[in-house]
mmCIF file of C-alpha atoms in Angstrom:
data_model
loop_
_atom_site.group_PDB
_atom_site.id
_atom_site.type_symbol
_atom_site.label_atom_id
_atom_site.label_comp_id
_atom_site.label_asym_id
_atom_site.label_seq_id
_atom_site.Cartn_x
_atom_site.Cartn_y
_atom_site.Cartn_z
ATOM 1 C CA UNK A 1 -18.181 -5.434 5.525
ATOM 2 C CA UNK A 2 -15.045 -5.959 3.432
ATOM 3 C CA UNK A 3 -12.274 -7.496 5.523
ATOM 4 C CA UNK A 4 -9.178 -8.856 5.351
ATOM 5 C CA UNK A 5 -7.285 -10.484 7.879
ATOM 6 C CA UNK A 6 -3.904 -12.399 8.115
ATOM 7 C CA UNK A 7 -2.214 -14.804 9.502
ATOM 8 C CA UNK A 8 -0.215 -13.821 13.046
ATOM 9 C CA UNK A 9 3.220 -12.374 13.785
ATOM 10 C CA UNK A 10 6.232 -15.196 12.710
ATOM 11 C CA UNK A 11 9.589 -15.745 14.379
ATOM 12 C CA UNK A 12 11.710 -17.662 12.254
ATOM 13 C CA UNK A 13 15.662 -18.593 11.359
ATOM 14 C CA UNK A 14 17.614 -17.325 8.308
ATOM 15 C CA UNK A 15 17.184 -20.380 6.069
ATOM 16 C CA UNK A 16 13.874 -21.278 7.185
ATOM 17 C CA UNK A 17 10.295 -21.337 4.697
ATOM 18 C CA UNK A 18 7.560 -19.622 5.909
ATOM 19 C CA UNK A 19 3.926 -19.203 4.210
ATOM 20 C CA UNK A 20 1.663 -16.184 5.600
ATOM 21 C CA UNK A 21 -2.153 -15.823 4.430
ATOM 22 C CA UNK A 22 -4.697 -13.304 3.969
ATOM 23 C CA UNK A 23 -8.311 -14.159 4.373
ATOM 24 C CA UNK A 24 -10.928 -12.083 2.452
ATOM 25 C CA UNK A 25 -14.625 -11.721 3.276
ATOM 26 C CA UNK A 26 -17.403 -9.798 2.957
ATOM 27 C CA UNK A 27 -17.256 -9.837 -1.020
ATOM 28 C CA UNK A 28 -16.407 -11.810 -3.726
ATOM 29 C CA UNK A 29 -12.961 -12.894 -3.312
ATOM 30 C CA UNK A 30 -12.264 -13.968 -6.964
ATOM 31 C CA UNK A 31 -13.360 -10.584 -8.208
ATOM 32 C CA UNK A 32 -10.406 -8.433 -7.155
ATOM 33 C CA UNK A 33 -6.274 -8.585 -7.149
ATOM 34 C CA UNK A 34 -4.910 -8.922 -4.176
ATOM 35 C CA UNK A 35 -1.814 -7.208 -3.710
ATOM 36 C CA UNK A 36 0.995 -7.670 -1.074
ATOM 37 C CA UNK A 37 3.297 -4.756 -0.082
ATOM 38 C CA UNK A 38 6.154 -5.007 2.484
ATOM 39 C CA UNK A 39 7.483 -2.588 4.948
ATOM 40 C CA UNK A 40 10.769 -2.897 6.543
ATOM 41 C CA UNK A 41 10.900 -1.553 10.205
ATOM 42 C CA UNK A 42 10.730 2.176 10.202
ATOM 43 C CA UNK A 43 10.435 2.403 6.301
ATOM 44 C CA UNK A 44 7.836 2.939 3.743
ATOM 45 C CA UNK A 45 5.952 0.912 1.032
ATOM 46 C CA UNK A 46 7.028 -1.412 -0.857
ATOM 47 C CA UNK A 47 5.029 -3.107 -3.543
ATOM 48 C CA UNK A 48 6.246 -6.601 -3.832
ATOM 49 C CA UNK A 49 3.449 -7.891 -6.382
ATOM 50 C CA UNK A 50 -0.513 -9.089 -7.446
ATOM 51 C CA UNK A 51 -2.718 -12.107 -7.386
ATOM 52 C CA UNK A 52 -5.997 -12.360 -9.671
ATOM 53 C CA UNK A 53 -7.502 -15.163 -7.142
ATOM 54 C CA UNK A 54 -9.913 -15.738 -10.374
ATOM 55 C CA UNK A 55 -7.789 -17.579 -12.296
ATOM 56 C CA UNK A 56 -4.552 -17.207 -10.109
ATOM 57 C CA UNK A 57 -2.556 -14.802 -12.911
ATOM 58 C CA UNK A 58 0.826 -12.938 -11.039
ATOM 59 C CA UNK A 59 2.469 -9.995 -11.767
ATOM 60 C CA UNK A 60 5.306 -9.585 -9.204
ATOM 61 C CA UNK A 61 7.519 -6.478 -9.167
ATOM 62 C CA UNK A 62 11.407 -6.862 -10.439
ATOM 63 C CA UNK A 63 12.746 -6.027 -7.357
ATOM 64 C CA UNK A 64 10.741 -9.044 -5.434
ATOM 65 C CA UNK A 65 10.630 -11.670 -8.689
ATOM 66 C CA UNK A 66 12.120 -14.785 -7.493
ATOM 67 C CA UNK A 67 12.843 -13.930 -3.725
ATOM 68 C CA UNK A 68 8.804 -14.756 -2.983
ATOM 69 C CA UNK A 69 5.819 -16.502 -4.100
ATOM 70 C CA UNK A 70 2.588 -14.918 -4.325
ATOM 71 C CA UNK A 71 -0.427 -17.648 -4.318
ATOM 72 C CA UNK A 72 -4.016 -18.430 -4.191
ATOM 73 C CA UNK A 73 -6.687 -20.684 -2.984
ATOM 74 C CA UNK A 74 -10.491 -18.949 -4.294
ATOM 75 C CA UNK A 75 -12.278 -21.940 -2.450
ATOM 76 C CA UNK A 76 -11.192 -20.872 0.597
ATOM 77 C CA UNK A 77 -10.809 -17.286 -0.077
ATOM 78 C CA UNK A 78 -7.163 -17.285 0.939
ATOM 79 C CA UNK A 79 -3.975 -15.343 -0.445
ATOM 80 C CA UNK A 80 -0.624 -16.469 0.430
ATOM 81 C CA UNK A 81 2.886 -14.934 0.486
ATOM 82 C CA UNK A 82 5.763 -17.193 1.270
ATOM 83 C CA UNK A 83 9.769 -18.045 1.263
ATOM 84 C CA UNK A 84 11.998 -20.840 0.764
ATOM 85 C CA UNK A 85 14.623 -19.761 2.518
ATOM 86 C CA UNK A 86 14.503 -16.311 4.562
ATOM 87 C CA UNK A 87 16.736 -13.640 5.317
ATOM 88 C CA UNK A 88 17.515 -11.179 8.201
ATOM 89 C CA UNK A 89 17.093 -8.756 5.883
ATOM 90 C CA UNK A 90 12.957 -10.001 5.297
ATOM 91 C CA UNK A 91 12.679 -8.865 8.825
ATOM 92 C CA UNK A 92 9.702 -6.818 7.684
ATOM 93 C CA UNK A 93 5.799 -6.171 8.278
ATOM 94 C CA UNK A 94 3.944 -7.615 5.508
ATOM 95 C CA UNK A 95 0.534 -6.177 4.360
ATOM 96 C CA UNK A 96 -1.902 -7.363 1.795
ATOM 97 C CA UNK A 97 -4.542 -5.014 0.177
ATOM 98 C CA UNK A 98 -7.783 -5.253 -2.380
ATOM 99 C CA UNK A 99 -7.763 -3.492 -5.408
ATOM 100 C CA UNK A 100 -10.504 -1.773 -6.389
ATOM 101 C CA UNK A 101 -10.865 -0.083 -9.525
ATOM 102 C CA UNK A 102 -13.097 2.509 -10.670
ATOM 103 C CA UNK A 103 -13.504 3.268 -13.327
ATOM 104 C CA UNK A 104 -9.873 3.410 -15.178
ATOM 105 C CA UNK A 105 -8.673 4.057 -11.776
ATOM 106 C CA UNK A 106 -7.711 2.328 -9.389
ATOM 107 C CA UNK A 107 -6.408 2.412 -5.576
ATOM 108 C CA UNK A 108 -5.823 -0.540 -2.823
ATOM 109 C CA UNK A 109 -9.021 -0.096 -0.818
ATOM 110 C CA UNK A 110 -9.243 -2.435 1.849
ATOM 111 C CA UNK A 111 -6.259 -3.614 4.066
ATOM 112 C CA UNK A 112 -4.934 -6.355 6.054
ATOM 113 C CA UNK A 113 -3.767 -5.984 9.481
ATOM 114 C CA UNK A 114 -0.024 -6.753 8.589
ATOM 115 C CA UNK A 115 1.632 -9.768 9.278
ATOM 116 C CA UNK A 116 5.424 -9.163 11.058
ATOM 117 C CA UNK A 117 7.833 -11.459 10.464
ATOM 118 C CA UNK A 118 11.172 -11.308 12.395
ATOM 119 C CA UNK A 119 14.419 -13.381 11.177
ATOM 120 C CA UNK A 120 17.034 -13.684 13.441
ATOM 121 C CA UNK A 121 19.668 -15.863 13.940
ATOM 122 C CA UNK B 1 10.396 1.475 -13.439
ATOM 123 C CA UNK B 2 8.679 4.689 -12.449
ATOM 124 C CA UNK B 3 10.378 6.442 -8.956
ATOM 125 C CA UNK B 4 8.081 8.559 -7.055
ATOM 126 C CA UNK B 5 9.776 11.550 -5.205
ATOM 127 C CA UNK B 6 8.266 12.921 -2.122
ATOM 128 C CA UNK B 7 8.689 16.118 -0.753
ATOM 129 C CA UNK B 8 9.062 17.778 1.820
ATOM 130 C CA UNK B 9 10.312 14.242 3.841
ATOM 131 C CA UNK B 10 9.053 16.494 7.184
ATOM 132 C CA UNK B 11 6.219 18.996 7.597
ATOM 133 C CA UNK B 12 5.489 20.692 10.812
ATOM 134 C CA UNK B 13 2.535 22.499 10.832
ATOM 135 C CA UNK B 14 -0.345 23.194 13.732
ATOM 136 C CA UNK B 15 -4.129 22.538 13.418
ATOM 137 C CA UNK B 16 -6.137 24.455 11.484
ATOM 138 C CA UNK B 17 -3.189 25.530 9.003
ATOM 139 C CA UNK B 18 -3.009 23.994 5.516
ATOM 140 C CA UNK B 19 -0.530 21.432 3.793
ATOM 141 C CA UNK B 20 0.439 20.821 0.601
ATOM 142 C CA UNK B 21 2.142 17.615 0.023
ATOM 143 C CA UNK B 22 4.145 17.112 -3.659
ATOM 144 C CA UNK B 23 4.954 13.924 -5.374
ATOM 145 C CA UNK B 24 6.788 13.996 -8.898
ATOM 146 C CA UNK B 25 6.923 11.234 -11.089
ATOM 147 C CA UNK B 26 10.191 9.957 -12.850
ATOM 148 C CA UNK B 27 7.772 9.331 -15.654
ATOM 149 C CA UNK B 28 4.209 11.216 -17.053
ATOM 150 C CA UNK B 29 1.904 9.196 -15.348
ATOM 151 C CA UNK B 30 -1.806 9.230 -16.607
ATOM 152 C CA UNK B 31 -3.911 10.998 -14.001
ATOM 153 C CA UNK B 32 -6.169 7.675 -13.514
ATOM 154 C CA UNK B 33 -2.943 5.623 -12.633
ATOM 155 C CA UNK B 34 -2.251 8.177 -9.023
ATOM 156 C CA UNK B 35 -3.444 7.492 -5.506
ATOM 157 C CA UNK B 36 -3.065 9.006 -2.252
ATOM 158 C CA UNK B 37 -2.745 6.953 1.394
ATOM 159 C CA UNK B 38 -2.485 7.763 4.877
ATOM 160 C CA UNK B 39 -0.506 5.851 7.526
ATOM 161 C CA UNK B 40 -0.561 6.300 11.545
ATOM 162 C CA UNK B 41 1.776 4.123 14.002
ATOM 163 C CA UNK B 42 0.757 0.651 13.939
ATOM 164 C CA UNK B 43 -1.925 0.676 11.684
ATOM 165 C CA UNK B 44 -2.592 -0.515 8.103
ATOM 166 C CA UNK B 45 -2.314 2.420 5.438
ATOM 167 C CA UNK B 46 -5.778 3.782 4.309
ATOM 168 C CA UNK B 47 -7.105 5.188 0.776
ATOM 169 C CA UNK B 48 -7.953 8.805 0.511
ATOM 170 C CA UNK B 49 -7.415 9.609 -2.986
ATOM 171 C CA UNK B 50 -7.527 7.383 -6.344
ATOM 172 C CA UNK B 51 -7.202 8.625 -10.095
ATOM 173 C CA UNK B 52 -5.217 11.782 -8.853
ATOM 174 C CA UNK B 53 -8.478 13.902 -7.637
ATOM 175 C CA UNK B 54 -10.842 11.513 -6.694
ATOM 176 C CA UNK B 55 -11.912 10.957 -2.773
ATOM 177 C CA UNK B 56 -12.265 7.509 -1.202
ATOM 178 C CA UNK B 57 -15.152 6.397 0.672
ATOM 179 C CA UNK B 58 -15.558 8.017 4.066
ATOM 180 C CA UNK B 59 -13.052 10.407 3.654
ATOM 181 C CA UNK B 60 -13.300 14.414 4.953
ATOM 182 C CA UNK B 61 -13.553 17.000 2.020
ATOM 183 C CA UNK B 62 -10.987 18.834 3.411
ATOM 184 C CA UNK B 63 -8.639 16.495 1.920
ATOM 185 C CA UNK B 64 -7.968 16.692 -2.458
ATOM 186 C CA UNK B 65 -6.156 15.620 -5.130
ATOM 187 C CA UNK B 66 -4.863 17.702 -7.776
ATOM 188 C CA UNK B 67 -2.098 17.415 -11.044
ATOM 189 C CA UNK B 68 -0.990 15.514 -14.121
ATOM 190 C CA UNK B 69 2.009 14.220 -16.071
ATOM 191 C CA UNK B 70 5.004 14.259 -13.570
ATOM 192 C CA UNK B 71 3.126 16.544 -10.843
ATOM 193 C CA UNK B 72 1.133 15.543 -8.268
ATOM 194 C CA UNK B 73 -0.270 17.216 -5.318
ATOM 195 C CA UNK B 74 -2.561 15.939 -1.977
ATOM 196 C CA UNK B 75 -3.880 19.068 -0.115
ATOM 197 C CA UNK B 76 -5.164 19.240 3.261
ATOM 198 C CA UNK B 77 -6.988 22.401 3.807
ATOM 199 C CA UNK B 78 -7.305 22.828 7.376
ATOM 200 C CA UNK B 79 -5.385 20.598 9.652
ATOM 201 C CA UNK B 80 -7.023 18.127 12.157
ATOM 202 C CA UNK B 81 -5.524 16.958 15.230
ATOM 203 C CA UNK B 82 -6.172 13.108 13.416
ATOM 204 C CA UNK B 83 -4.701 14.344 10.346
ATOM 205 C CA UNK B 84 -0.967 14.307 11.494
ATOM 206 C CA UNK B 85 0.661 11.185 10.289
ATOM 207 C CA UNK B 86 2.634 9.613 7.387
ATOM 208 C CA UNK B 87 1.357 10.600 3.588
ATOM 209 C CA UNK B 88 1.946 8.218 0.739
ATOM 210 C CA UNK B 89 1.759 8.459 -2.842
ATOM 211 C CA UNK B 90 1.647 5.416 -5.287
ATOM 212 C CA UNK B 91 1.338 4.988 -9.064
ATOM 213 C CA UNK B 92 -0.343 2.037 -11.192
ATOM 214 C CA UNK B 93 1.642 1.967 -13.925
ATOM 215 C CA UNK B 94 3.401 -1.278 -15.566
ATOM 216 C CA UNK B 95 4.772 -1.644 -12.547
ATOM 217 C CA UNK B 96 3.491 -0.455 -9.104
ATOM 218 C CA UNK B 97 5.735 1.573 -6.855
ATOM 219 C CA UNK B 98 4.850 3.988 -3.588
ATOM 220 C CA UNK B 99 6.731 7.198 -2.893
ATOM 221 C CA UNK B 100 9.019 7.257 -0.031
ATOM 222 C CA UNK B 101 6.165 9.164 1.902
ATOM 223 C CA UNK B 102 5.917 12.050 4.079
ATOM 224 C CA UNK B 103 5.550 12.658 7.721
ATOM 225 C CA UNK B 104 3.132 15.335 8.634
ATOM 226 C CA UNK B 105 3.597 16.513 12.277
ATOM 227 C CA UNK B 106 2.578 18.710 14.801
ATOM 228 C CA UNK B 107 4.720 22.260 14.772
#
């Protein structure tokens, strides 16, 4: 059984780093992007950006490109998300997700549990 | 960067009806690059449709995909009680983005 699962719920102050993880199993971790998407209390999706754990290659989107870093370990199967320096405003439930693709298609198949991270002050 | 534009934001229907959810694409999107997701409170969103029309693993044939260039359209033919919850469209284009959703609920 494919399964992701993350790291637990984070209290933190504005200023403060924080790394969260993602833990594949069930399949070959290196073969498949793992995405991370963000959603902000009551709100939708947000795609912040991809990890090929193969060989580690990002793609982030614009509006997330230098606020986060998106990272890798394939020996461990492990995906990371994390922040220098936080904001109230990354007050947020954090998701990561598989993709899949078949064919030319392609869809985020399998998801993490969601990670909530709370800054406050 | 390609906006996706859900509509309605709210529908209230009862079981057994049908719904028609739209999302429209700021952009012609190829047909391979649209998916479909469902989201209830307090759990992880879940893949119904990929590449526009196709079904996910597991999930009912009441629900299907249909469109193409800015169009896009997830039907639900006959409401279940499990059905009612939040509706998300994304595309895989350069970049990826998700529609703002919409919230199916119970008339």
């Amino acid at each position: 059984e494919v399964q992701l699962v993350q790291s637990g719920a984070e209290v933190k102050k504005p200023g403060e780093s924080l790394r969260i993880s993602c833990k594949g199993s069930g399949y070959s971790f290196p073969s498949y992007w793992i995405n991370w998407v963000r959603q902000m209390p009551g709100k939708g999706l947000e795609w912040i950006g991809k990890i090929d754990p193969g060989d580690s290659y990002i793609n982030y989107s614009p509006s997330f490109q230098g606020h986060v870093t998106i990272s890798a370990d394939k020996s461990i199967g492990t995906a990371y998300l994390q922040w220098s320096s936080l904001k109230a405003s990354d007050t947020a439930i954090y998701f990561c997700a598989r993709q899949h693709y078949y064919g030319s298609s392609v869809g985020f198949d399998s998801w993490g549990q969601g990670t909530l991270v709370t800054v406050s002050s | 960067e390609i906006v996706l534009t859900q509509s309605p934001g709210t529908l209230s229907l009862s079981p057994g009806e049908r719904a028609a959810l739209s999302c429209r694409a700021s952009q012609s999107l190829s047909s391979s690059s649209l998916a479909w997701y469902q989201q209830k409170p307090g759990q992880a969103p879940r893949l119904l449709i990929y590449g526009a029309s196709s079904r996910a693993t597991g999930i009912p044939d009441r629900f299907s995909g249909s469109g193409s260039g800015t169009d896009f359209t997830l039907t639900i033919s006959r409401l279940e009680p499990e059905d009612f919850a939040v509706y998300y469209c994304q595309q895989f284009g350069r970049s990826y983005t998700f529609g703002q959703g919409t919230k199916l609920e119970i008339k």
